[in-house]
Amino acid sequence: MPTPAAPRSGRSDPNSRRAAAAAAAATAARRRRVVLVLAAVAAAGTVAAACGGRGDSRTPAGGATGGTVVIAVPADVDALLPPLVASLQGKQVSDFLYEHLADIGASLSTAGDRDYTPRLADRWEWAKDSMSIAFHLNPRARWHDGVPVRAGDVRFTHQLFVNPVVGSPAAPNVANIDSVSVRDSLTAVFWFKRRSPEQFFDAAYQMPIVPEHLLAKVAPADLRTSELARNPVGSGPFRFVRWTPGSTIELVADTTYYGGRPKLDRVIWTFTPDFTTAVTKLLTGEADIFEPLRPENVAEVAKNPSLRTEPYGALDYGFMAFNLRDHKSARPHPLFGDRALRRALTMAVNRQAIVKNVFDTLGAVALGPYTRAQFTADSTIPQIPFDLDGAKRALDSLGWRDTNGDGYRERNGRPLAFTLLTPTSSKNRVRIAVLLQEQLKAAGVKVDIEQMEFNAFMQREVSRDFDAVMGGWHLDPSPGGVRQQWGTAGSRGKDGSNYSSYESPTFDAYVDSALVATDPAREKALFRRAYETILADAPAVWLYEPRPLIGVHSRLSLPDRHADAWWAGFARWSVAPGKEIPRDRVGLRAATTAAAPTPAAAPAGTPAH
C-alpha cells in the first residue's frame, strides 16, 4: 500500500528484542502461507462520479492508472463502520475506506513495532516505561469530506470500540488499552493497563480510525442504523459511492488521497449467494476475482486463457460449535452443557473423511481454534480421535440409549436430537452439515439441518439462538484473537464473538499469561496449555482449514498480499497496459455504460476475525 513519505522515528519499543526473536521464528512459515479468504466475482456495475481525473499529479509511480475490478462475494456486508464489522465481507470493504495507524508487515509479526510501516501515523514514540505510545498523525491526512484527520478521531474511535452499548465484536481485542488521550491536534497517546509484546499491534492494527466530527452526533445505540453506517466517510485510498443492499457496493479512487492516488479507478463488489452462478460470472468475464474455488472449478479456469489461479495460505478455519447455554435462560444447554456428551459426539465425527470428501487436496483437518499459519500452532497436541465404537460406548455410559428401536438414542424420554444451523451462502458448510448428519446418525444421534441466508443466520448466531452452528472464522494475525471467539469476555453481553458461550477460567488464564510473556518459547508453551484445555473441553468439533485458490483475470496484478488479507495491496492493484477491457476505460467520470448486476437473492456469508 502507499505509505506516507515522512519516515518513522522515535524511541524503539523495549519489547522489540522479543519482536525480532518471534518474527525470526515465525516469518518463514507464515510467508509460505500467503493471503486469506473471501471475495469475488461480479458483473460490471453502474459507475458514479468522483472528484479528480485520471491524470492526477498524485498518481503513484510504477505503472499506468485506470481500470475497474469486479469482485464477487457470497454475501452482502453486515456493516461498513469498523466498530460494527463482524463479517469477512464487511472487513474487506471497510479496509478500502478506513485506515489503521500503521500497517503490519508480510511476516504478520505482532510483537513490537519493527515490522510496521506508517499509515495515518507517520511516526510514533514509546514512553520510557513502555506503558504508553504517542502516535503522530500525518498532517496531510484528510477525511473524504475534506476535514483533517485529528488526534480526537483516534480517541473517539477507541471510545466507540470499548463502549458496551456499541457492542463491538473486537472489544476483547483492545482490552489492554486503558485509554487514549490527546496531547495536541496531531498527537494521540495510548495508555496501557500492563506491558505486553502486542501493545503496538493492539493500538495500530485492531482499530481502524473513524471520524469524530460526523459520528459524535450519533447516539452509540443508533450507530448501526445511522446514515453514516450506510454512507460511510473514511480517509483511505478509495471513497464510498453506493451500496445497493443484496446487490452491489461501489468504491472509487480518491485522487486527493495523501498517500497517492490508487492505480485503479474503482472497485465493485457484487453479491452472489449461489456458488455456481458466482463461478459462472468469473468464467464468462462478468467478474474479475472469485475465491475460494472448489476442486472441480480448477480445470474449468485452466481452460480459460483470460484467467489464472493463485493459491494462498489463510488464517481461516471451520467448525461445528455447540451452544453451551440455553438461549432462553442462563442455564446450561440441556444437551451441550454436558462436557462428556460433547466429547462423545466429537469422537463420532470422522473429520479426515469430511475434509477429503469436500475439499480433496484444498483443505486440511483443523488443529483447533487456530491455524497452521500462526506461530503458536502445535500439531502435536492430542486430539479427540475418531472412534465410532468408542463414541457409542460413551453415549451408552451417559444413559443415552435407543430404547424404542427407531435408530436414535433417548434418555428419560428426551431424544438425543439437535438442530444444526448453516448459512446457504457456503456450499462447503452445507455439504459438511449433511456429512455430519450422516456420521452422527450412525452413532444414534438425530441432526436436523436448518439452512438460512446470511443476515438471518448471523442474527441467530449473535443472539445465541441455536443448538449447534456451522461456523467459519477468519483470524487476525495475533493468536490473542482466540479471546474474542472463545474467551469468557467474548461470551457475555454484546462484546466479542463467543456465540457458543464457552467459559473456562483455565483457558482464559493461559491465554492472558501467554500474551504478556516476553519470551517466545514461553508464549508458545502457554498457548499450548490453552489449546490443550479447549480441545479437551470440546465446545466445538474443529473440522477444516482451507487451502484456498483464487480465480483472477489475467490482466490484473494483485501485489502485496498477506495471509490476514489477500487484498492488502489493493491500492497498488493495476491493469496491465494494452490488456484493458471495456469496463476499464470508463475512467473516473460519471457513466452508465455498463449494465448493472442482477440483484442477488438474500445475502449470506462468513464471520470475519
PDB file of N, CA and C in Angstrom, residues 348-399:
ATOM      1  N   ALA A 348     -17.468 -39.248  17.440  1.00  0.00           N
ATOM      2  CA  ALA A 348     -18.265 -39.903  16.398  1.00  0.00           C
ATOM      3  C   ALA A 348     -18.077 -39.274  15.027  1.00  0.00           C
ATOM      4  N   VAL A 349     -17.270 -38.206  14.938  1.00  0.00           N
ATOM      5  CA  VAL A 349     -17.090 -37.479  13.676  1.00  0.00           C
ATOM      6  C   VAL A 349     -15.757 -37.853  13.033  1.00  0.00           C
ATOM      7  N   ASN A 350     -15.836 -38.319  11.793  1.00  0.00           N
ATOM      8  CA  ASN A 350     -14.633 -38.641  11.017  1.00  0.00           C
ATOM      9  C   ASN A 350     -14.237 -37.398  10.225  1.00  0.00           C
ATOM     10  N   ARG A 351     -13.410 -36.565  10.828  1.00  0.00           N
ATOM     11  CA  ARG A 351     -13.042 -35.287  10.215  1.00  0.00           C
ATOM     12  C   ARG A 351     -12.208 -35.481   8.952  1.00  0.00           C
ATOM     13  N   GLN A 352     -11.338 -36.465   8.970  1.00  0.00           N
ATOM     14  CA  GLN A 352     -10.497 -36.720   7.807  1.00  0.00           C
ATOM     15  C   GLN A 352     -11.341 -37.046   6.581  1.00  0.00           C
ATOM     16  N   ALA A 353     -12.371 -37.872   6.763  1.00  0.00           N
ATOM     17  CA  ALA A 353     -13.243 -38.242   5.649  1.00  0.00           C
ATOM     18  C   ALA A 353     -14.020 -37.035   5.145  1.00  0.00           C
ATOM     19  N   ILE A 354     -14.448 -36.174   6.050  1.00  0.00           N
ATOM     20  CA  ILE A 354     -15.206 -34.982   5.661  1.00  0.00           C
ATOM     21  C   ILE A 354     -14.338 -34.056   4.817  1.00  0.00           C
ATOM     22  N   VAL A 355     -13.119 -33.787   5.266  1.00  0.00           N
ATOM     23  CA  VAL A 355     -12.235 -32.877   4.540  1.00  0.00           C
ATOM     24  C   VAL A 355     -11.898 -33.449   3.168  1.00  0.00           C
ATOM     25  N   LYS A 356     -11.626 -34.744   3.090  1.00  0.00           N
ATOM     26  CA  LYS A 356     -11.316 -35.362   1.802  1.00  0.00           C
ATOM     27  C   LYS A 356     -12.500 -35.280   0.857  1.00  0.00           C
ATOM     28  N   ASN A 357     -13.700 -35.517   1.362  1.00  0.00           N
ATOM     29  CA  ASN A 357     -14.909 -35.501   0.537  1.00  0.00           C
ATOM     30  C   ASN A 357     -15.201 -34.110  -0.009  1.00  0.00           C
ATOM     31  N   VAL A 358     -15.044 -33.087   0.821  1.00  0.00           N
ATOM     32  CA  VAL A 358     -15.461 -31.728   0.455  1.00  0.00           C
ATOM     33  C   VAL A 358     -14.345 -30.942  -0.224  1.00  0.00           C
ATOM     34  N   PHE A 359     -13.112 -31.082   0.265  1.00  0.00           N
ATOM     35  CA  PHE A 359     -12.030 -30.218  -0.211  1.00  0.00           C
ATOM     36  C   PHE A 359     -11.006 -30.922  -1.083  1.00  0.00           C
ATOM     37  N   ASP A 360     -10.991 -32.254  -1.063  1.00  0.00           N
ATOM     38  CA  ASP A 360      -9.948 -33.000  -1.761  1.00  0.00           C
ATOM     39  C   ASP A 360      -8.596 -32.519  -1.239  1.00  0.00           C
ATOM     40  N   THR A 361      -7.750 -31.965  -2.110  1.00  0.00           N
ATOM     41  CA  THR A 361      -6.429 -31.502  -1.667  1.00  0.00           C
ATOM     42  C   THR A 361      -6.421 -30.039  -1.242  1.00  0.00           C
ATOM     43  N   LEU A 362      -7.571 -29.367  -1.293  1.00  0.00           N
ATOM     44  CA  LEU A 362      -7.624 -27.941  -0.988  1.00  0.00           C
ATOM     45  C   LEU A 362      -8.053 -27.666   0.455  1.00  0.00           C
ATOM     46  N   GLY A 363      -7.803 -28.611   1.337  1.00  0.00           N
ATOM     47  CA  GLY A 363      -8.135 -28.416   2.735  1.00  0.00           C
ATOM     48  C   GLY A 363      -7.376 -29.386   3.607  1.00  0.00           C
ATOM     49  N   ALA A 364      -7.311 -29.083   4.887  1.00  0.00           N
ATOM     50  CA  ALA A 364      -6.673 -29.948   5.870  1.00  0.00           C
ATOM     51  C   ALA A 364      -7.563 -30.002   7.103  1.00  0.00           C
ATOM     52  N   VAL A 365      -7.422 -31.055   7.887  1.00  0.00           N
ATOM     53  CA  VAL A 365      -8.188 -31.159   9.133  1.00  0.00           C
ATOM     54  C   VAL A 365      -7.714 -30.068  10.088  1.00  0.00           C
ATOM     55  N   ALA A 366      -8.639 -29.353  10.670  1.00  0.00           N
ATOM     56  CA  ALA A 366      -8.290 -28.265  11.591  1.00  0.00           C
ATOM     57  C   ALA A 366      -7.620 -28.815  12.834  1.00  0.00           C
ATOM     58  N   LEU A 367      -6.681 -28.042  13.358  1.00  0.00           N
ATOM     59  CA  LEU A 367      -5.980 -28.431  14.580  1.00  0.00           C
ATOM     60  C   LEU A 367      -6.724 -27.993  15.832  1.00  0.00           C
ATOM     61  N   GLY A 368      -7.524 -26.930  15.713  1.00  0.00           N
ATOM     62  CA  GLY A 368      -8.202 -26.357  16.871  1.00  0.00           C
ATOM     63  C   GLY A 368      -8.630 -24.947  16.531  1.00  0.00           C
ATOM     64  N   PRO A 369      -8.791 -24.072  17.532  1.00  0.00           N
ATOM     65  CA  PRO A 369      -9.204 -22.687  17.278  1.00  0.00           C
ATOM     66  C   PRO A 369      -8.030 -21.801  16.870  1.00  0.00           C
ATOM     67  N   TYR A 370      -7.228 -22.306  15.961  1.00  0.00           N
ATOM     68  CA  TYR A 370      -6.066 -21.589  15.435  1.00  0.00           C
ATOM     69  C   TYR A 370      -5.709 -22.240  14.109  1.00  0.00           C
ATOM     70  N   THR A 371      -4.801 -21.630  13.365  1.00  0.00           N
ATOM     71  CA  THR A 371      -4.419 -22.187  12.068  1.00  0.00           C
ATOM     72  C   THR A 371      -2.921 -22.438  12.022  1.00  0.00           C
ATOM     73  N   ARG A 372      -2.533 -23.198  11.040  1.00  0.00           N
ATOM     74  CA  ARG A 372      -1.126 -23.542  10.867  1.00  0.00           C
ATOM     75  C   ARG A 372      -0.260 -22.330  10.528  1.00  0.00           C
ATOM     76  N   ALA A 373      -0.870 -21.232  10.093  1.00  0.00           N
ATOM     77  CA  ALA A 373      -0.111 -20.029   9.745  1.00  0.00           C
ATOM     78  C   ALA A 373       0.340 -19.260  10.979  1.00  0.00           C
ATOM     79  N   GLN A 374      -0.231 -19.539  12.139  1.00  0.00           N
ATOM     80  CA  GLN A 374       0.129 -18.823  13.357  1.00  0.00           C
ATOM     81  C   GLN A 374       1.314 -19.505  14.031  1.00  0.00           C
ATOM     82  N   PHE A 375       2.229 -18.717  14.559  1.00  0.00           N
ATOM     83  CA  PHE A 375       3.444 -19.317  15.091  1.00  0.00           C
ATOM     84  C   PHE A 375       3.190 -20.117  16.362  1.00  0.00           C
ATOM     85  N   THR A 376       2.046 -19.926  16.995  1.00  0.00           N
ATOM     86  CA  THR A 376       1.704 -20.717  18.177  1.00  0.00           C
ATOM     87  C   THR A 376       1.074 -22.060  17.813  1.00  0.00           C
ATOM     88  N   ALA A 377       0.867 -22.325  16.517  1.00  0.00           N
ATOM     89  CA  ALA A 377       0.244 -23.577  16.101  1.00  0.00           C
ATOM     90  C   ALA A 377       1.075 -24.763  16.578  1.00  0.00           C
ATOM     91  N   ASP A 378       0.389 -25.811  17.009  1.00  0.00           N
ATOM     92  CA  ASP A 378       1.068 -27.000  17.531  1.00  0.00           C
ATOM     93  C   ASP A 378       0.305 -28.237  17.073  1.00  0.00           C
ATOM     94  N   SER A 379       0.872 -28.959  16.126  1.00  0.00           N
ATOM     95  CA  SER A 379       0.204 -30.147  15.577  1.00  0.00           C
ATOM     96  C   SER A 379       0.390 -31.372  16.445  1.00  0.00           C
ATOM     97  N   THR A 380       1.146 -31.251  17.538  1.00  0.00           N
ATOM     98  CA  THR A 380       1.393 -32.418  18.408  1.00  0.00           C
ATOM     99  C   THR A 380       0.404 -32.519  19.556  1.00  0.00           C
ATOM    100  N   ILE A 381      -0.482 -31.551  19.699  1.00  0.00           N
ATOM    101  CA  ILE A 381      -1.468 -31.609  20.789  1.00  0.00           C
ATOM    102  C   ILE A 381      -2.441 -32.754  20.522  1.00  0.00           C
ATOM    103  N   PRO A 382      -2.675 -33.619  21.495  1.00  0.00           N
ATOM    104  CA  PRO A 382      -3.596 -34.746  21.285  1.00  0.00           C
ATOM    105  C   PRO A 382      -5.010 -34.269  20.954  1.00  0.00           C
ATOM    106  N   GLN A 383      -5.600 -34.903  19.947  1.00  0.00           N
ATOM    107  CA  GLN A 383      -6.960 -34.606  19.526  1.00  0.00           C
ATOM    108  C   GLN A 383      -7.896 -35.700  20.042  1.00  0.00           C
ATOM    109  N   ILE A 384      -9.178 -35.378  20.166  1.00  0.00           N
ATOM    110  CA  ILE A 384     -10.168 -36.421  20.427  1.00  0.00           C
ATOM    111  C   ILE A 384     -10.266 -37.254  19.152  1.00  0.00           C
ATOM    112  N   PRO A 385      -9.923 -38.541  19.190  1.00  0.00           N
ATOM    113  CA  PRO A 385      -9.826 -39.314  17.953  1.00  0.00           C
ATOM    114  C   PRO A 385     -11.199 -39.757  17.439  1.00  0.00           C
ATOM    115  N   PHE A 386     -11.253 -40.026  16.134  1.00  0.00           N
ATOM    116  CA  PHE A 386     -12.457 -40.647  15.581  1.00  0.00           C
ATOM    117  C   PHE A 386     -12.507 -42.100  16.030  1.00  0.00           C
ATOM    118  N   ASP A 387     -13.566 -42.461  16.714  1.00  0.00           N
ATOM    119  CA  ASP A 387     -13.735 -43.825  17.219  1.00  0.00           C
ATOM    120  C   ASP A 387     -15.233 -44.051  17.404  1.00  0.00           C
ATOM    121  N   LEU A 388     -15.887 -44.535  16.350  1.00  0.00           N
ATOM    122  CA  LEU A 388     -17.342 -44.682  16.391  1.00  0.00           C
ATOM    123  C   LEU A 388     -17.779 -45.633  17.488  1.00  0.00           C
ATOM    124  N   ASP A 389     -17.108 -46.761  17.632  1.00  0.00           N
ATOM    125  CA  ASP A 389     -17.475 -47.710  18.690  1.00  0.00           C
ATOM    126  C   ASP A 389     -17.254 -47.091  20.063  1.00  0.00           C
ATOM    127  N   GLY A 390     -16.147 -46.356  20.210  1.00  0.00           N
ATOM    128  CA  GLY A 390     -15.888 -45.692  21.486  1.00  0.00           C
ATOM    129  C   GLY A 390     -16.937 -44.637  21.785  1.00  0.00           C
ATOM    130  N   ALA A 391     -17.401 -43.921  20.741  1.00  0.00           N
ATOM    131  CA  ALA A 391     -18.454 -42.917  20.927  1.00  0.00           C
ATOM    132  C   ALA A 391     -19.747 -43.584  21.381  1.00  0.00           C
ATOM    133  N   LYS A 392     -20.064 -44.726  20.790  1.00  0.00           N
ATOM    134  CA  LYS A 392     -21.294 -45.434  21.175  1.00  0.00           C
ATOM    135  C   LYS A 392     -21.213 -45.887  22.626  1.00  0.00           C
ATOM    136  N   ARG A 393     -20.056 -46.392  23.030  1.00  0.00           N
ATOM    137  CA  ARG A 393     -19.910 -46.831  24.430  1.00  0.00           C
ATOM    138  C   ARG A 393     -20.030 -45.637  25.384  1.00  0.00           C
ATOM    139  N   ALA A 394     -19.450 -44.514  24.992  1.00  0.00           N
ATOM    140  CA  ALA A 394     -19.532 -43.328  25.846  1.00  0.00           C
ATOM    141  C   ALA A 394     -20.972 -42.856  25.985  1.00  0.00           C
ATOM    142  N   LEU A 395     -21.723 -42.870  24.882  1.00  0.00           N
ATOM    143  CA  LEU A 395     -23.128 -42.460  24.936  1.00  0.00           C
ATOM    144  C   LEU A 395     -23.942 -43.435  25.778  1.00  0.00           C
ATOM    145  N   ASP A 396     -23.650 -44.709  25.652  1.00  0.00           N
ATOM    146  CA  ASP A 396     -24.327 -45.709  26.498  1.00  0.00           C
ATOM    147  C   ASP A 396     -24.089 -45.405  27.975  1.00  0.00           C
ATOM    148  N   SER A 397     -22.832 -45.112  28.318  1.00  0.00           N
ATOM    149  CA  SER A 397     -22.488 -44.867  29.723  1.00  0.00           C
ATOM    150  C   SER A 397     -23.141 -43.606  30.262  1.00  0.00           C
ATOM    151  N   LEU A 398     -23.480 -42.674  29.369  1.00  0.00           N
ATOM    152  CA  LEU A 398     -24.148 -41.439  29.787  1.00  0.00           C
ATOM    153  C   LEU A 398     -25.663 -41.606  29.872  1.00  0.00           C
ATOM    154  N   GLY A 399     -26.143 -42.805  29.558  1.00  0.00           N
ATOM    155  CA  GLY A 399     -27.580 -43.076  29.657  1.00  0.00           C
ATOM    156  C   GLY A 399     -28.354 -42.816  28.387  1.00  0.00           C
TER     157      GLY A 399
END
